[in-house]
Coordinates of N, CA and C in Angstrom, one line a residue:
X1 N -5.3 8.2 -21.6 CA -5.9 7.5 -20.5 C -5.2 8.0 -19.2
X2 N -6.0 8.3 -18.2 CA -5.5 8.8 -16.9 C -4.4 8.0 -16.3
X3 N -4.6 6.7 -16.3 CA -3.6 5.8 -15.6 C -2.2 5.8 -16.3
X4 N -2.1 6.2 -17.6 CA -0.8 6.2 -18.2 C 0.0 7.4 -17.8
X5 N -0.6 8.4 -17.2 CA 0.1 9.6 -16.8 C 0.5 9.6 -15.3
X6 N 0.2 8.5 -14.6 CA 0.6 8.4 -13.2 C 2.1 7.9 -13.1
X7 N 2.8 8.7 -12.2 CA 4.1 8.3 -11.9 C 4.2 7.9 -10.4
X8 N 5.3 7.2 -10.1 CA 5.5 6.8 -8.7 C 6.9 7.3 -8.3
X9 N 7.0 7.7 -7.1 CA 8.2 8.1 -6.5 C 8.4 7.5 -5.1
X10 N 9.6 7.1 -4.8 CA 9.9 6.7 -3.4 C 10.1 8.0 -2.6
X11 N 9.3 8.1 -1.5 CA 9.3 9.3 -0.8 C 10.3 9.3 0.4
X12 N 11.1 10.3 0.5 CA 12.0 10.5 1.6 C 11.2 11.1 2.7
X13 N 11.6 11.0 4.0 CA 10.9 11.5 5.1 C 11.3 13.0 5.3
X14 N 10.6 13.8 4.6 CA 10.8 15.3 4.7 C 9.5 15.9 5.1
X15 N 9.6 17.2 5.6 CA 8.4 17.9 6.0 C 7.4 18.0 4.9
X16 N 7.9 18.3 3.7 CA 7.0 18.5 2.5 C 6.2 17.1 2.2
X17 N 7.0 16.0 2.2 CA 6.3 14.7 2.0 C 5.4 14.4 3.1
X18 N 5.7 14.7 4.3 CA 4.8 14.4 5.4 C 3.5 15.2 5.3
X19 N 3.6 16.4 4.8 CA 2.5 17.3 4.6 C 1.6 16.6 3.5
X20 N 2.2 16.2 2.4 CA 1.5 15.6 1.3 C 0.8 14.3 1.7
X21 N 1.5 13.5 2.5 CA 0.9 12.2 3.0 C -0.3 12.5 4.0
X22 N -0.1 13.5 4.8 CA -1.2 13.9 5.8 C -2.4 14.4 5.0
X23 N -2.2 15.2 3.9 CA -3.3 15.7 3.1 C -4.0 14.5 2.5
X24 N -3.3 13.5 1.9 CA -3.9 12.3 1.3 C -4.7 11.5 2.3
X25 N -4.1 11.3 3.5 CA -4.8 10.5 4.5 C -6.1 11.1 4.9
X26 N -6.1 12.4 5.1 CA -7.3 13.1 5.5 C -8.3 13.2 4.3
X27 N -7.8 13.2 3.1 CA -8.8 13.2 1.9 C -9.4 11.8 1.9
X28 N -8.7 10.8 2.3 CA -9.2 9.4 2.3 C -9.7 8.9 3.7
X29 N -10.2 9.8 4.4 CA -10.7 9.5 5.8 C -11.7 8.3 5.7
X30 N -12.5 8.1 4.6 CA -13.4 7.0 4.5 C -12.7 5.7 4.7
X31 N -11.5 5.6 4.2 CA -10.7 4.3 4.3 C -10.5 4.0 5.8
X32 N -10.0 5.0 6.5 CA -9.7 4.8 8.0 C -10.9 4.5 8.8
X33 N -12.0 5.2 8.5 CA -13.3 4.9 9.2 C -13.7 3.5 8.9
X34 N -13.6 3.0 7.7 CA -14.0 1.7 7.4 C -13.2 0.6 8.1
X35 N -11.8 0.7 8.0 CA -11.0 -0.4 8.5 C -10.5 -0.2 10.0
X36 N -10.6 1.1 10.5 CA -10.1 1.3 11.9 C -11.3 1.8 12.7
X37 N -12.3 2.4 12.1 CA -13.4 3.0 12.9 C -13.1 4.3 13.4
X38 N -12.0 5.0 12.9 CA -11.6 6.3 13.4 C -10.9 7.0 12.3
X39 N -10.9 8.3 12.3 CA -10.2 9.2 11.3 C -8.7 9.1 11.5
X40 N -7.9 9.4 10.5 CA -6.5 9.3 10.6 C -6.0 10.4 11.5
X41 N -4.8 10.1 12.1 CA -4.1 11.1 13.0 C -2.7 11.3 12.5
X42 N -2.0 12.2 13.2 CA -0.6 12.4 12.8 C 0.2 11.1 13.0
X43 N -0.2 10.2 13.9 CA 0.5 9.0 14.1 C 0.5 8.1 12.8
X44 N -0.5 8.3 12.0 CA -0.6 7.5 10.7 C 0.5 8.0 9.8
X45 N 0.8 9.3 9.8 CA 1.9 9.9 9.0 C 3.2 9.3 9.4
X46 N 3.4 9.3 10.8 CA 4.7 8.7 11.3 C 4.8 7.3 10.9
X47 N 3.7 6.5 11.0 CA 3.8 5.1 10.6 C 4.1 4.9 9.1
X48 N 3.6 5.8 8.3 CA 3.8 5.7 6.9 C 5.3 5.8 6.6
X49 N 6.1 6.6 7.3 CA 7.5 6.7 7.1 C 8.4 5.9 8.0
X50 N 7.9 5.4 9.1 CA 8.8 4.8 10.1 C 8.4 3.4 10.6
X51 N 7.3 2.9 10.2 CA 6.8 1.6 10.8 C 7.4 0.4 10.1
X52 N 8.2 -0.3 10.8 CA 8.8 -1.6 10.3 C 8.6 -2.6 11.4
X53 N 8.4 -3.9 11.0 CA 8.3 -5.0 12.0 C 9.7 -5.3 12.5
X54 N 9.6 -6.0 13.6 CA 10.9 -6.6 14.2 C 11.7 -7.3 13.1
X55 N 13.0 -7.2 13.2 CA 13.8 -7.9 12.2 C 14.1 -7.1 10.9
X56 N 13.4 -5.9 10.8 CA 13.6 -5.1 9.6 C 14.0 -3.7 10.0
X57 N 14.6 -3.0 9.1 CA 15.1 -1.6 9.3 C 14.4 -0.7 8.3
X58 N 14.6 0.6 8.5 CA 14.0 1.6 7.6 C 14.5 1.4 6.2
X59 N 15.7 0.7 6.0 CA 16.2 0.5 4.7 C 15.4 -0.5 3.9
X60 N 14.5 -1.3 4.6 CA 13.6 -2.2 4.0 C 12.3 -1.6 3.6
X61 N 12.0 -0.4 4.1 CA 10.7 0.3 3.9 C 10.8 1.3 2.7
X62 N 9.9 1.2 1.8 CA 9.8 2.1 0.7 C 8.5 2.8 0.7
X63 N 8.4 4.0 1.3 CA 7.2 4.8 1.2 C 7.0 5.4 -0.2
X64 N 5.8 5.2 -0.7 CA 5.6 5.6 -2.1 C 4.5 6.7 -2.3
X65 N 4.8 7.5 -3.3 CA 3.8 8.5 -3.7 C 3.4 8.3 -5.1
X66 N 2.2 8.4 -5.4 CA 1.7 8.3 -6.8 C 1.2 9.7 -7.2
X67 N 1.7 10.1 -8.4 CA 1.5 11.5 -8.8 C 0.9 11.6 -10.2
X68 N 0.1 12.7 -10.3 CA -0.4 13.2 -11.6 C 0.3 14.5 -11.7
X69 N 1.3 14.6 -12.6 CA 2.2 15.8 -12.6 C 2.9 15.9 -11.3
X70 N 2.8 17.1 -10.7 CA 3.4 17.3 -9.4 C 2.4 17.1 -8.2
X71 N 1.2 16.7 -8.5 CA 0.2 16.5 -7.4 C 0.2 15.0 -7.0
X72 N 0.4 14.8 -5.7 CA 0.3 13.5 -5.1 C -1.2 13.1 -5.0
X73 N -1.6 12.1 -5.7 CA -3.0 11.6 -5.7 C -3.2 10.3 -5.0
X74 N -2.1 9.7 -4.6 CA -2.2 8.4 -3.9 C -0.9 8.1 -3.2
X75 N -0.9 7.1 -2.3 CA 0.3 6.8 -1.6 C 0.2 5.3 -1.2
X76 N 1.4 4.8 -0.8 CA 1.5 3.4 -0.4 C 2.8 3.1 0.2
X77 N 3.0 1.9 0.4 CA 4.3 1.5 1.0 C 4.6 0.0 0.7
X78 N 5.8 -0.3 0.6 CA 6.2 -1.7 0.3 C 7.4 -2.0 1.2
X79 N 7.4 -3.2 1.8 CA 8.4 -3.7 2.7 C 9.1 -4.8 2.0
X80 N 10.4 -4.7 1.8 CA 11.3 -5.7 1.2 C 11.5 -6.8 2.2
X81 N 11.3 -8.0 1.7 CA 11.6 -9.2 2.5 C 10.6 -9.6 3.5
X82 N 9.4 -9.4 3.3 CA 8.4 -9.8 4.3 C 7.4 -10.7 3.7
X83 N 7.1 -11.7 4.3 CA 7.4 -12.4 5.5 C 8.4 -13.6 5.2
X84 N 9.0 -13.4 4.1 CA 10.1 -14.3 3.7 C 11.1 -13.6 2.8
X85 N 12.3 -14.0 2.7 CA 13.3 -13.2 1.9 C 12.9 -13.0 0.4
X86 N 12.0 -13.9 -0.1 CA 11.7 -13.7 -1.5 C 10.4 -12.9 -1.8
X87 N 9.8 -12.3 -0.7 CA 8.6 -11.6 -0.8 C 8.7 -10.1 -0.5
X88 N 7.9 -9.3 -1.1 CA 7.7 -7.9 -0.7 C 6.3 -7.7 -0.3
X89 N 6.1 -7.0 0.7 CA 4.7 -6.8 1.3 C 4.2 -5.4 1.0
X90 N 3.1 -5.2 0.3 CA 2.5 -4.0 0.1 C 1.7 -3.6 1.4
X91 N 2.1 -2.6 2.1 CA 1.5 -2.3 3.4 C 0.3 -1.4 3.2
X92 N 0.2 -0.6 2.1 CA -0.9 0.3 1.9 C -0.9 0.7 0.5
X93 N -2.1 0.9 -0.1 CA -2.2 1.5 -1.4 C -3.5 2.3 -1.3
X94 N -3.4 3.6 -1.4 CA -4.6 4.4 -1.1 C -4.6 5.6 -2.0
X95 N -5.7 5.9 -2.5 CA -5.9 7.1 -3.4 C -7.0 8.0 -2.8
X96 N -6.8 9.3 -3.1 CA -7.9 10.2 -2.7 C -9.2 9.8 -3.5
X97 N -10.3 10.0 -2.9 CA -11.6 9.4 -3.5 C -11.8 9.8 -5.0
X98 N -11.4 11.0 -5.4 CA -11.7 11.5 -6.7 C -10.8 10.8 -7.7
X99 N -9.8 10.0 -7.3 CA -8.8 9.3 -8.2 C -9.0 7.8 -8.1
X100 N -10.1 7.4 -7.5 CA -10.4 5.9 -7.5 C -11.2 5.5 -8.7
X101 N -11.1 4.3 -9.1 CA -11.9 3.7 -10.1 C -11.6 4.2 -11.5
X102 N -10.5 4.8 -11.7 CA -10.1 5.3 -13.0 C -8.8 4.6 -13.6
X103 N -8.5 3.5 -13.0 CA -7.3 2.8 -13.4 C -6.0 3.2 -12.6
X104 N -6.2 4.1 -11.7 CA -5.0 4.6 -10.9 C -4.4 3.5 -10.1
X105 N -5.3 2.7 -9.4 CA -4.8 1.6 -8.6 C -4.0 0.5 -9.4
X106 N -4.6 0.2 -10.6 CA -4.0 -0.8 -11.5 C -2.6 -0.2 -11.9
X107 N -2.5 1.1 -12.3 CA -1.3 1.7 -12.7 C -0.3 1.6 -11.5
X108 N -0.7 1.9 -10.3 CA 0.1 1.9 -9.1 C 0.7 0.5 -8.9
X109 N -0.1 -0.5 -9.0 CA 0.3 -1.9 -8.8 C 1.4 -2.2 -9.9
X110 N 1.2 -1.8 -11.1 CA 2.2 -2.0 -12.2 C 3.5 -1.4 -11.8
X111 N 3.5 -0.2 -11.3 CA 4.7 0.5 -10.8 C 5.4 -0.3 -9.7
X112 N 4.6 -0.7 -8.7 CA 5.1 -1.5 -7.6 C 5.7 -2.8 -8.1
X113 N 5.1 -3.5 -9.0 CA 5.6 -4.7 -9.6 C 7.0 -4.5 -10.3
X114 N 7.1 -3.4 -11.0 CA 8.3 -3.0 -11.6 C 9.4 -2.8 -10.6
X115 N 9.1 -2.0 -9.6 CA 10.1 -1.8 -8.5 C 10.5 -3.1 -7.9
X116 N 9.6 -3.9 -7.5 CA 9.8 -5.2 -6.8 C 10.7 -6.1 -7.7
X117 N 10.5 -6.1 -9.0 CA 11.3 -7.0 -9.9 C 12.7 -6.5 -10.0
X118 N 13.0 -5.3 -9.6 CA 14.3 -4.8 -9.6 C 15.2 -5.2 -8.4
X119 N 14.5 -5.8 -7.4 CA 15.2 -6.3 -6.3 C 15.6 -7.8 -6.4
X120 N 16.8 -8.1 -6.4 CA 17.3 -9.5 -6.5 C 16.6 -10.4 -5.5
X121 N 16.1 -11.5 -6.0 CA 15.5 -12.5 -5.1 C 14.1 -12.3 -4.7
X122 N 13.5 -11.2 -5.1 CA 12.1 -11.0 -4.8 C 11.3 -11.6 -6.0
X123 N 10.4 -12.5 -5.7 CA 9.6 -13.1 -6.7 C 8.1 -13.2 -6.4
X124 N 7.7 -12.6 -5.3 CA 6.3 -12.6 -4.9 C 5.9 -11.3 -4.2
X125 N 4.7 -10.8 -4.5 CA 4.1 -9.7 -3.7 C 3.1 -10.2 -2.8
X126 N 2.9 -9.6 -1.7 CA 2.0 -10.0 -0.6 C 1.2 -8.7 -0.2
X127 N 0.0 -8.9 0.2 CA -0.9 -7.8 0.7 C -1.8 -8.3 1.7
X128 N -2.1 -7.5 2.7 CA -3.1 -7.9 3.7 C -4.2 -6.9 3.6
X129 N -5.5 -7.4 3.5 CA -6.6 -6.5 3.4 C -7.6 -6.8 4.5
X130 N -8.0 -5.7 5.2 CA -9.0 -5.8 6.3 C -10.3 -6.4 5.6
X131 N -10.8 -7.4 6.3 CA -11.9 -8.2 5.7 C -13.1 -7.4 5.3
X132 N -13.4 -6.4 6.0 CA -14.7 -5.6 5.7 C -14.4 -4.7 4.5
X133 N -13.2 -4.6 4.0 CA -12.9 -3.7 2.9 C -13.1 -4.5 1.6
X134 N -14.4 -4.8 1.3 CA -14.7 -5.6 0.1 C -14.3 -5.0 -1.2
X135 N -14.4 -3.7 -1.3 CA -13.9 -3.1 -2.6 C -12.4 -3.4 -2.8
X136 N -11.6 -3.3 -1.8 CA -10.2 -3.6 -1.9 C -9.9 -5.0 -2.2
X137 N -10.6 -5.9 -1.5 CA -10.5 -7.4 -1.8 C -10.8 -7.6 -3.3
X138 N -11.8 -7.1 -3.8 CA -12.2 -7.2 -5.2 C -11.1 -6.7 -6.1
X139 N -10.6 -5.5 -5.8 CA -9.5 -4.9 -6.6 C -8.3 -5.8 -6.6
X140 N -7.8 -6.2 -5.5 CA -6.6 -7.0 -5.5 C -6.7 -8.3 -6.2
X141 N -7.9 -8.9 -6.1 CA -8.1 -10.1 -6.9 C -8.1 -9.8 -8.4
X142 N -8.7 -8.7 -8.8 CA -8.7 -8.3 -10.2 C -7.4 -8.1 -10.8
X143 N -6.4 -7.6 -10.0 CA -5.1 -7.4 -10.5 C -4.2 -8.6 -10.3
X144 N -4.8 -9.8 -10.0 CA -4.0 -11.0 -10.0 C -3.6 -11.6 -8.7
X145 N -4.0 -11.0 -7.6 CA -3.6 -11.5 -6.3 C -4.6 -12.6 -5.9
X146 N -4.0 -13.6 -5.2 CA -4.8 -14.8 -4.9 C -4.8 -15.0 -3.4
X147 N -5.9 -15.4 -2.8 CA -6.0 -15.6 -1.4 C -5.1 -16.8 -1.1
X148 N -4.3 -16.6 0.0 CA -3.4 -17.6 0.5 C -4.1 -18.6 1.4
X149 N -5.2 -18.2 1.9 CA -5.9 -19.0 3.0 C -5.5 -18.5 4.4
X150 N -4.5 -17.6 4.4 CA -4.2 -17.1 5.7 C -5.1 -16.0 6.1
X151 N -5.5 -16.0 7.4 CA -6.4 -15.0 7.9 C -5.7 -14.6 9.2
X152 N -5.3 -13.3 9.3 CA -4.7 -12.8 10.6 C -5.8 -12.3 11.4
X153 N -5.9 -12.8 12.7 CA -6.9 -12.2 13.5 C -6.8 -10.7 13.7
X154 N -7.9 -10.1 13.8 CA -7.9 -8.6 14.0 C -7.1 -8.2 15.2
X155 N -6.4 -7.1 15.0 CA -5.6 -6.5 16.0 C -5.7 -5.0 15.9
X156 N -5.5 -4.3 17.0 CA -5.6 -2.8 17.0 C -4.6 -2.3 15.9
X157 N -5.0 -1.3 15.1 CA -6.3 -0.6 15.2 C -7.4 -1.1 14.3
X158 N -7.2 -2.3 13.7 CA -8.2 -2.8 12.7 C -9.4 -3.4 13.4
X159 N -10.5 -3.3 12.7 CA -11.8 -3.7 13.3 C -12.3 -5.1 12.8
X160 N -11.5 -5.6 11.8 CA -11.8 -6.9 11.3 C -10.5 -7.7 11.1
X161 N -10.7 -9.0 10.8 CA -9.6 -9.9 10.5 C -8.9 -9.4 9.2
X162 N -7.6 -9.8 9.0 CA -6.9 -9.4 7.8 C -6.8 -10.6 6.9
X163 N -7.2 -10.4 5.6 CA -7.1 -11.5 4.6 C -5.8 -11.3 3.8
X164 N -5.0 -12.4 3.7 CA -3.7 -12.3 3.1 C -3.8 -12.8 1.6
X165 N -3.3 -12.0 0.7 CA -3.3 -12.4 -0.7 C -1.8 -12.3 -1.2
X166 N -1.5 -13.1 -2.3 CA -0.2 -13.0 -2.9 C -0.3 -13.1 -4.4
X167 N 0.8 -12.6 -5.0 CA 0.9 -12.7 -6.5 C 2.3 -12.9 -6.9
X168 N 2.5 -13.9 -7.7 CA 3.9 -14.1 -8.2 C 4.3 -13.0 -9.2
X169 N 5.5 -12.6 -9.1 CA 6.0 -11.5 -10.0 C 6.4 -12.0 -11.4
X170 N 6.6 -13.3 -11.5 CA 7.0 -13.9 -12.8 C 6.0 -15.0 -13.1
X171 N 5.6 -15.1 -14.3 CA 4.7 -16.2 -14.7 C 5.3 -17.6 -14.6

């Protein structure tokens, strides 16, 4: 099974990793067009490695790469301790189009859950999904995330409101 061969690495902010993330983001331009209405830019690569909210540092940010062998097929990020000390926020989970719908996303979430369980005090995962990204909403619900009832009003660069979902890490 393809998803069994996927590995996850925490990415350091290097030129090679920035190139890989840039390649991924441009391969997945359809995502950016859907949720932002514009193609990705180099600023998106910077954000992938350096964007943290007030009250957090880069030590709280874990840029992730998902690999098939040595080839990066997906990327994501997780923020430790957002929006409460017991939560980790998945900021992005994205695969190149040819790697979607083959169990890769489900495998990536399993890797993210394993990483999050290794952090003392973290017992919930959180994700925000742009409301018009119906495929992503369906995916997150299928992997056990539940709507919290929170809706964040749209803000730049997003073109729709953000739906917040959470999942407990422990039954």
